[in-house]
Coordinates of C-alpha atoms and ligand atoms in Angstrom, one line a residue:
M1 CA 12.9 17.7 -21.0
S2 CA 16.2 17.5 -19.0
A3 CA 18.9 15.1 -19.9
A4 CA 18.4 13.2 -16.7
L5 CA 14.8 12.5 -17.6
K6 CA 15.7 11.3 -21.0
S7 CA 18.0 8.6 -19.7
M8 CA 15.5 6.9 -17.4
P9 CA 16.8 3.9 -15.4
F10 CA 14.9 1.4 -17.6
D11 CA 13.3 1.3 -21.0
I12 CA 9.9 2.8 -20.3
A13 CA 8.7 2.5 -23.9
K14 CA 9.3 -1.3 -23.5
I15 CA 7.6 -1.3 -20.1
R16 CA 4.6 0.5 -21.4
K17 CA 4.0 -2.1 -24.1
D18 CA 3.5 -4.6 -21.3
F19 CA 0.5 -2.7 -20.0
P20 CA -2.3 -3.1 -22.6
I21 CA -4.6 -0.4 -21.1
L22 CA -2.0 2.3 -21.6
D23 CA -3.0 2.4 -25.3
A24 CA -6.6 3.3 -24.4
Q25 CA -8.3 6.5 -25.5
V26 CA -10.4 8.5 -23.0
H27 CA -12.9 11.1 -24.4
G28 CA -11.0 10.8 -27.7
K29 CA -7.6 11.6 -26.0
K30 CA -4.7 9.3 -25.2
L31 CA -5.0 8.1 -21.6
V32 CA -2.7 9.7 -19.2
F33 CA -3.0 7.6 -16.1
L34 CA -1.8 9.4 -13.0
D35 CA -3.8 7.5 -10.4
S36 CA -1.5 4.5 -9.7
A37 CA -1.5 5.2 -5.9
A38 CA -5.2 4.3 -5.9
S39 CA -4.6 1.1 -7.9
A40 CA -2.0 0.4 -10.5
Q41 CA -2.5 -0.9 -14.0
K42 CA -1.7 -4.6 -14.8
P43 CA 1.0 -5.9 -17.0
R44 CA 0.3 -8.6 -19.6
A45 CA 2.3 -11.1 -17.4
V46 CA -0.3 -10.8 -14.6
I47 CA -3.2 -11.0 -17.0
D48 CA -1.7 -14.1 -18.7
A49 CA -0.8 -15.8 -15.4
M50 CA -4.4 -15.5 -14.2
T51 CA -5.9 -16.6 -17.5
H52 CA -3.5 -19.5 -17.6
V53 CA -4.5 -20.9 -14.2
M54 CA -8.1 -20.8 -15.3
E55 CA -7.6 -22.3 -18.7
A56 CA -5.0 -24.9 -17.9
Q57 CA -4.9 -26.0 -14.3
Y58 CA -7.7 -24.7 -12.2
A59 CA -9.0 -26.5 -9.1
N60 CA -9.3 -25.7 -5.4
V61 CA -6.1 -25.7 -3.4
H62 CA -5.0 -27.8 -0.4
R63 CA -8.0 -30.2 -0.8
G64 CA -7.9 -32.7 -3.6
L65 CA -5.4 -35.4 -4.1
H66 CA -5.7 -34.9 -7.8
F67 CA -3.5 -33.5 -10.5
M68 CA -5.2 -30.1 -11.0
S69 CA -5.5 -29.4 -7.3
E70 CA -1.9 -30.3 -6.7
K71 CA -0.7 -28.1 -9.6
T72 CA -2.8 -25.2 -8.4
S73 CA -1.8 -25.7 -4.8
D74 CA 1.9 -25.7 -5.8
A75 CA 1.4 -22.5 -7.9
Y76 CA -0.5 -20.8 -5.0
E77 CA 2.1 -21.8 -2.3
A78 CA 5.0 -20.7 -4.6
V79 CA 3.6 -17.2 -4.3
R80 CA 4.1 -17.4 -0.5
D81 CA 7.8 -17.9 -1.2
K82 CA 7.9 -15.0 -3.7
V83 CA 6.3 -12.7 -1.1
A84 CA 8.7 -13.9 1.6
A85 CA 11.6 -13.1 -0.8
L86 CA 10.0 -9.7 -1.7
L87 CA 9.9 -8.7 1.9
N88 CA 13.0 -10.7 3.0
A89 CA 11.0 -12.5 5.6
A90 CA 12.9 -15.1 7.6
S91 CA 10.3 -17.7 6.8
R92 CA 7.5 -18.3 4.3
D93 CA 5.2 -19.2 7.3
E94 CA 5.4 -15.5 8.3
I95 CA 3.3 -14.6 5.2
V96 CA -0.5 -14.6 5.5
F97 CA -2.6 -14.0 2.5
T98 CA -5.5 -11.6 3.1
R99 CA -7.9 -9.7 0.8
N100 CA -6.0 -6.4 1.0
A101 CA -4.0 -4.2 3.3
T102 CA -7.2 -3.2 5.1
E103 CA -8.1 -6.8 6.0
A104 CA -4.5 -7.4 7.1
I105 CA -4.7 -4.5 9.6
N106 CA -8.1 -5.7 10.7
L107 CA -6.7 -9.2 11.3
V108 CA -4.0 -7.7 13.6
A109 CA -6.5 -5.5 15.4
Y110 CA -8.9 -8.3 16.1
S111 CA -6.5 -11.1 16.8
Y112 CA -3.4 -9.5 18.2
G113 CA -5.2 -6.5 19.5
R114 CA -7.7 -8.5 21.6
S115 CA -5.3 -11.2 22.8
A116 CA -2.0 -9.4 23.4
L117 CA -3.2 -5.9 24.3
R118 CA -4.9 -5.2 27.6
P119 CA -7.5 -2.5 28.5
G120 CA -5.4 0.5 29.4
D121 CA -2.7 -0.2 26.9
A122 CA -2.2 2.5 24.3
I123 CA -1.8 2.3 20.5
V124 CA -0.1 5.2 18.6
I125 CA -0.9 6.1 15.0
S126 CA 0.1 9.2 13.1
E127 CA -1.9 12.2 11.7
M128 CA -1.2 10.9 8.2
E129 CA -2.9 7.5 8.3
H130 CA -5.2 6.1 5.8
H131 CA -8.6 5.2 7.3
A132 CA -7.5 1.5 7.0
N133 CA -4.9 2.2 9.7
L134 CA -7.2 4.2 11.9
V135 CA -10.8 2.8 12.0
P136 CA -9.8 -0.8 13.1
W137 CA -7.9 0.7 16.0
Q138 CA -10.9 2.9 16.9
I139 CA -13.1 -0.1 17.0
L140 CA -10.5 -1.9 19.2
R141 CA -10.5 1.1 21.5
D142 CA -14.3 1.2 21.8
Q143 CA -14.7 -2.6 22.2
H144 CA -11.6 -3.5 24.2
G145 CA -10.7 -0.5 26.2
V146 CA -7.3 0.4 24.7
E147 CA -6.3 4.0 24.2
L148 CA -5.8 5.4 20.7
R149 CA -3.2 8.2 20.5
V150 CA -2.2 10.3 17.5
A151 CA 1.4 11.5 16.9
K152 CA 1.5 14.8 15.0
I153 CA 3.1 15.6 11.7
T154 CA 5.1 18.8 10.9
D155 CA 3.8 21.4 8.5
D156 CA 6.2 19.9 5.9
G157 CA 4.3 16.6 6.3
E158 CA 6.9 14.6 8.1
L159 CA 6.4 12.6 11.3
D160 CA 7.0 14.9 14.3
F161 CA 9.4 12.8 16.5
A162 CA 9.0 15.2 19.5
S163 CA 5.2 14.5 19.4
L164 CA 5.9 10.8 19.0
E165 CA 8.1 10.9 22.1
E166 CA 5.3 12.6 24.1
Q167 CA 2.8 9.9 23.1
F168 CA 5.2 7.3 24.4
A169 CA 6.2 9.2 27.6
D170 CA 4.0 7.3 30.1
G171 CA 5.1 3.8 29.1
K172 CA 1.6 2.6 28.2
V173 CA 2.1 2.3 24.5
K174 CA 2.3 -1.3 23.3
L175 CA 1.8 -0.8 19.5
L176 CA 2.9 1.8 17.0
A177 CA 0.8 1.4 13.8
I178 CA 2.1 3.8 11.2
T179 CA 2.3 4.2 7.4
Q180 CA 5.6 3.8 5.7
M181 CA 4.5 6.2 2.9
S182 CA 1.6 8.6 3.0
N183 CA -1.0 8.1 0.3
V184 CA -1.7 11.9 0.4
L185 CA 1.6 13.7 1.1
G186 CA 4.0 11.1 -0.5
S187 CA 6.1 11.4 2.7
Y188 CA 8.1 8.3 3.7
T189 CA 8.5 7.6 7.4
P190 CA 11.9 6.2 8.6
A191 CA 10.7 2.6 9.1
G192 CA 13.9 1.2 10.7
R193 CA 14.3 4.2 13.1
L194 CA 10.6 3.9 14.1
A195 CA 10.9 0.1 14.8
A196 CA 14.0 0.8 17.0
F197 CA 12.1 3.6 18.7
A198 CA 9.1 1.4 19.4
H199 CA 11.1 -1.6 20.6
E200 CA 13.3 0.5 22.9
R201 CA 10.0 1.6 24.6
G202 CA 8.6 -1.9 24.8
A203 CA 6.1 -1.6 21.9
K204 CA 5.6 -3.5 18.7
I205 CA 5.4 -1.9 15.3
L206 CA 3.0 -2.4 12.4
L207 CA 4.0 -0.7 9.2
D208 CA 1.3 0.1 6.6
G209 CA 3.3 -0.6 3.4
A210 CA 0.4 -0.2 1.0
Q211 CA 2.2 2.6 -0.8
A212 CA 5.8 2.0 0.1
V213 CA 6.1 -1.5 -1.1
V214 CA 5.4 -0.4 -4.7
H215 CA 8.4 1.9 -4.8
R216 CA 11.2 0.6 -2.6
R217 CA 12.9 -2.6 -1.7
I218 CA 11.5 -3.7 1.6
D219 CA 13.5 -5.8 4.1
V220 CA 11.3 -6.6 7.1
Q221 CA 14.3 -8.1 8.9
A222 CA 16.5 -5.1 8.4
I223 CA 13.7 -2.8 9.5
D224 CA 12.9 -5.2 12.4
A225 CA 9.1 -4.9 11.6
D226 CA 6.7 -6.9 13.7
F227 CA 3.9 -6.5 11.3
Y228 CA 3.9 -5.3 7.7
V229 CA 0.9 -5.1 5.4
F230 CA 0.3 -4.4 1.7
S231 CA -2.2 -4.9 -1.1
G232 CA -1.5 -6.7 -4.4
H233 CA -3.5 -4.3 -6.5
K234 CA -1.1 -1.3 -6.0
L235 CA 1.9 -3.5 -6.8
Y236 CA 0.6 -4.2 -10.4
G237 CA -1.2 -7.3 -9.2
P238 CA -4.9 -8.0 -9.1
T239 CA -7.5 -6.9 -6.6
G240 CA -8.6 -9.3 -3.9
I241 CA -5.2 -10.3 -2.6
G242 CA -3.2 -8.7 0.1
V243 CA -0.5 -9.7 2.6
L244 CA 0.2 -9.6 6.3
Y245 CA 3.7 -10.3 7.3
A246 CA 4.2 -10.9 11.0
K247 CA 7.1 -12.3 13.0
A248 CA 6.6 -16.1 13.6
E249 CA 6.4 -15.9 17.4
L250 CA 3.7 -13.3 17.1
L251 CA 1.6 -15.3 14.7
E252 CA 2.1 -18.5 16.8
A253 CA 0.5 -16.7 19.8
M254 CA -2.4 -15.2 17.9
P255 CA -5.9 -16.7 17.8
P256 CA -7.8 -17.0 14.5
F257 CA -9.5 -13.9 13.0
L258 CA -11.9 -15.7 10.6
A259 CA -12.9 -19.3 11.2
G260 CA -14.0 -22.2 9.0
G261 CA -12.4 -24.6 6.6
D262 CA -8.6 -24.8 6.2
M263 CA -7.7 -23.0 9.4
I264 CA -8.3 -25.9 11.8
S265 CA -6.3 -28.8 13.1
S266 CA -9.3 -30.8 14.3
V267 CA -13.0 -30.1 14.8
S268 CA -15.6 -31.7 17.0
Y269 CA -18.9 -30.3 18.3
A270 CA -17.3 -29.8 21.6
S271 CA -14.3 -27.8 20.4
S272 CA -11.8 -27.2 17.7
T273 CA -8.1 -26.7 17.5
W274 CA -6.3 -24.4 15.1
A275 CA -3.8 -25.1 12.4
R276 CA -0.4 -23.5 12.7
P277 CA 0.2 -20.2 11.0
P278 CA -0.2 -19.1 8.2
A279 CA -3.1 -21.6 7.6
R280 CA -4.7 -20.5 10.9
F281 CA -5.4 -17.1 9.4
E282 CA -6.6 -18.2 5.9
A283 CA -10.0 -19.6 6.5
G284 CA -12.1 -20.7 3.5
T285 CA -11.2 -21.0 -0.2
P286 CA -8.5 -18.3 -0.8
A287 CA -8.2 -15.9 -3.7
I288 CA -6.4 -18.6 -5.7
I289 CA -6.3 -16.9 -9.1
E290 CA -5.5 -13.5 -7.6
T291 CA -2.7 -14.9 -5.5
I292 CA -1.1 -16.4 -8.6
G293 CA -1.6 -13.1 -10.3
L294 CA 0.3 -11.4 -7.4
G295 CA 3.1 -13.9 -7.9
A296 CA 3.4 -12.8 -11.6
A297 CA 3.4 -9.1 -10.5
I298 CA 6.2 -9.8 -8.0
D299 CA 8.2 -11.5 -10.7
Y300 CA 7.6 -8.6 -13.0
V301 CA 8.8 -5.9 -10.6
Q302 CA 11.7 -8.0 -9.4
A303 CA 12.9 -8.4 -13.0
I304 CA 13.0 -4.6 -13.3
G305 CA 14.5 -4.2 -9.9
F306 CA 13.7 -1.8 -7.1
D307 CA 16.9 0.2 -7.5
A308 CA 15.7 1.2 -11.0
I309 CA 12.1 1.6 -9.9
S310 CA 13.0 3.9 -7.0
E311 CA 15.4 6.0 -9.2
H312 CA 12.7 6.4 -11.9
E313 CA 10.2 7.5 -9.3
R314 CA 12.7 10.0 -7.8
R315 CA 13.4 11.6 -11.2
L316 CA 9.6 11.8 -12.0
T317 CA 8.8 13.3 -8.6
D318 CA 11.6 15.9 -8.9
H319 CA 10.3 16.8 -12.4
A320 CA 6.7 17.0 -11.2
L321 CA 7.5 19.1 -8.2
A322 CA 9.5 21.5 -10.5
V323 CA 6.8 21.9 -13.2
L324 CA 3.8 22.0 -10.7
S325 CA 5.6 24.6 -8.6
D326 CA 5.7 26.9 -11.7
I327 CA 1.9 27.0 -11.8
E328 CA 0.6 30.2 -10.1
G329 CA -2.1 29.5 -7.5
L330 CA -1.2 25.8 -7.2
K331 CA -0.2 24.6 -3.7
I332 CA 1.5 21.3 -3.1
L333 CA 0.7 19.7 0.2
G334 CA 3.6 18.2 1.9
Q335 CA 7.3 19.1 1.5
A336 CA 8.9 16.1 3.1
Q337 CA 12.7 15.6 2.5
D338 CA 12.1 11.9 1.8
R339 CA 9.1 11.7 -0.5
G340 CA 7.8 9.7 -3.4
G341 CA 5.6 9.8 -6.4
V342 CA 2.4 10.9 -4.8
I343 CA 1.6 14.6 -5.1
S344 CA -1.5 16.2 -3.6
F345 CA -2.3 19.8 -4.5
T346 CA -5.0 22.4 -4.4
M347 CA -5.5 25.3 -6.8
A348 CA -6.7 28.8 -5.8
Q349 CA -8.7 28.9 -9.1
A350 CA -10.7 25.6 -8.9
H351 CA -12.0 23.0 -6.5
A352 CA -10.3 19.6 -6.5
H353 CA -13.3 17.8 -8.0
D354 CA -13.5 20.4 -10.8
I355 CA -9.8 19.9 -11.5
A356 CA -10.2 16.1 -11.7
T357 CA -13.3 16.4 -13.9
L358 CA -11.7 18.9 -16.3
L359 CA -8.5 16.9 -16.5
D360 CA -10.5 13.8 -17.3
R361 CA -12.0 15.6 -20.3
Q362 CA -8.4 15.8 -21.5
G363 CA -7.8 12.1 -20.9
I364 CA -5.8 12.7 -17.7
A365 CA -6.8 10.6 -14.7
V366 CA -6.0 12.0 -11.3
R367 CA -7.9 11.4 -8.0
A368 CA -9.8 14.1 -6.1
G369 CA -11.3 13.9 -2.6
H370 CA -10.1 13.2 0.9
H371 CA -8.2 10.1 -0.2
C372 CA -9.5 8.0 2.8
A373 CA -7.7 10.3 5.1
E374 CA -10.3 12.7 6.5
P375 CA -8.5 13.6 9.7
L376 CA -5.4 14.5 7.7
M377 CA -7.5 16.8 5.5
G378 CA -8.5 18.6 8.7
R379 CA -4.9 18.9 9.8
L380 CA -4.0 20.4 6.4
G381 CA -6.9 22.8 6.6
V382 CA -8.5 21.5 3.3
S383 CA -11.6 19.4 2.6
S384 CA -10.1 17.7 -0.4
T385 CA -7.1 17.7 -2.7
A386 CA -6.4 16.6 -6.2
R387 CA -3.7 13.9 -6.4
A388 CA -1.4 12.8 -9.1
S389 CA 0.5 9.6 -8.5
F390 CA 3.1 7.7 -10.6
G391 CA 3.8 4.2 -11.5
L392 CA 6.7 2.5 -13.3
Y393 CA 5.1 3.2 -16.6
T394 CA 4.7 6.9 -16.0
L395 CA 6.4 9.2 -18.5
P396 CA 7.8 12.7 -17.8
E397 CA 5.7 13.8 -20.8
E398 CA 2.6 12.7 -18.9
I399 CA 3.6 15.1 -16.1
D400 CA 4.1 17.8 -18.7
A401 CA 0.6 17.0 -20.0
L402 CA -0.8 17.4 -16.5
A403 CA 0.9 20.7 -16.1
A404 CA -0.5 21.9 -19.4
G405 CA -4.0 20.6 -18.4
L406 CA -3.8 22.5 -15.1
N407 CA -2.7 25.7 -16.9
R408 CA -5.8 25.3 -19.2
I409 CA -8.0 24.9 -16.2
K410 CA -6.5 28.1 -14.7
Q411 CA -7.5 29.9 -17.9
V412 CA -11.0 28.5 -17.9
F413 CA -11.5 29.7 -14.3
G414 CA -9.9 33.0 -15.1
G415 CA -6.9 32.7 -12.9
Ligands
PMP1 N1 -2.9 2.3 3.5 C1 -2.5 3.2 2.5 C2 -1.4 4.1 2.8 C3 -3.2 3.2 1.3 O1 -2.8 4.1 0.4 C4 -4.3 2.3 1.1 C5 -5.0 2.4 -0.2 N2 -5.4 3.6 -0.7 C6 -4.6 1.4 2.1 C7 -3.9 1.5 3.3 C8 -5.7 0.5 1.9 O2 -5.5 -0.4 0.9 P1 -6.7 -1.4 0.4 O3 -7.8 -0.5 0.1 O4 -6.1 -2.0 -0.8 O5 -6.9 -2.3 1.5

């Protein structure tokens, strides 16, 4: 191991102790978990925060004028402040809790898409979108008459700005909906530059931060993002809780997405009026326990600090690219200049599913498939890839274990 890798920016041995699952054995081998981009493992602080709310203070939020309800409501609403601080939103009212990033994008597609966009307007996405940032726009296209355009990526897996320019050329584009980090290629897109690009051309921007928020400090004001979405479960928090950030003036003008309790101002049989955002977009009993778990996850990552988290990821990624490039027959998809700890690859000797299955026998968890990005697989000329992805608990030795595992697979398949 290189000296740089030995001196990681934080004490990983200590961090790993915070994640109980990392001691697990799989098929009699020590777990090597390289699938954090699908969903990250949970630190003890998150598990404890969720258990605590159930054991000590649980009640429904925003409803009862009783002790437990007020305590839980305060804990729940405090997370809105934590998310606002995480993203550097101008106001806590710009933070809407959703089930996940997918629901947040659907919310924008249904509410903003059907009220602010007109038939004939165009939406631009890129070739490297997750299905979550494609299918909702397709439905909007088919039901509302907007156009859906796709900006190309380069062979290196970076956004092709010349293609983006072309998509915007006729002035019809009103929304750019794009990932900040590809869950397949690991490429980052230049969020601030893209926001300026869209705004100069009279369009809004939605950033899919499902992957990026885990690895980098996000400042929605510095980026000048109109919409920003992410999921709690990739950020070391629980499943069932996600976030939509939107600028206050946009949320104010948007009609509800889901309707029912908690999102109204008044209700009669004749008509109803809506609460102000964010309540307007949080119909029904929310994911109280999960939201509080997300708050604990945010505290956890903030305490480590995003400078350290980004630096750790950079060193791991450099190391992984170096050791994987040494394996004959292995091809890494995507060579973006600005890339993070998500590495997709194919092997001449074995299919992605065989790679994942055989690695699993060695205790190593990677993902195989199309990664919810089927059109991107087509662009890359593959039907599936294997993908290794890193979290703040990932050790360089685990990447070495992956490389050793892949070399063994090569031997099995006679490569
Ligand atoms: N966008 C990207 C880039 C993702 O990686 C994912 C999750 N794989 C999503 C959106 C969707 O996230 P979720 O399934 O948590 O809604």
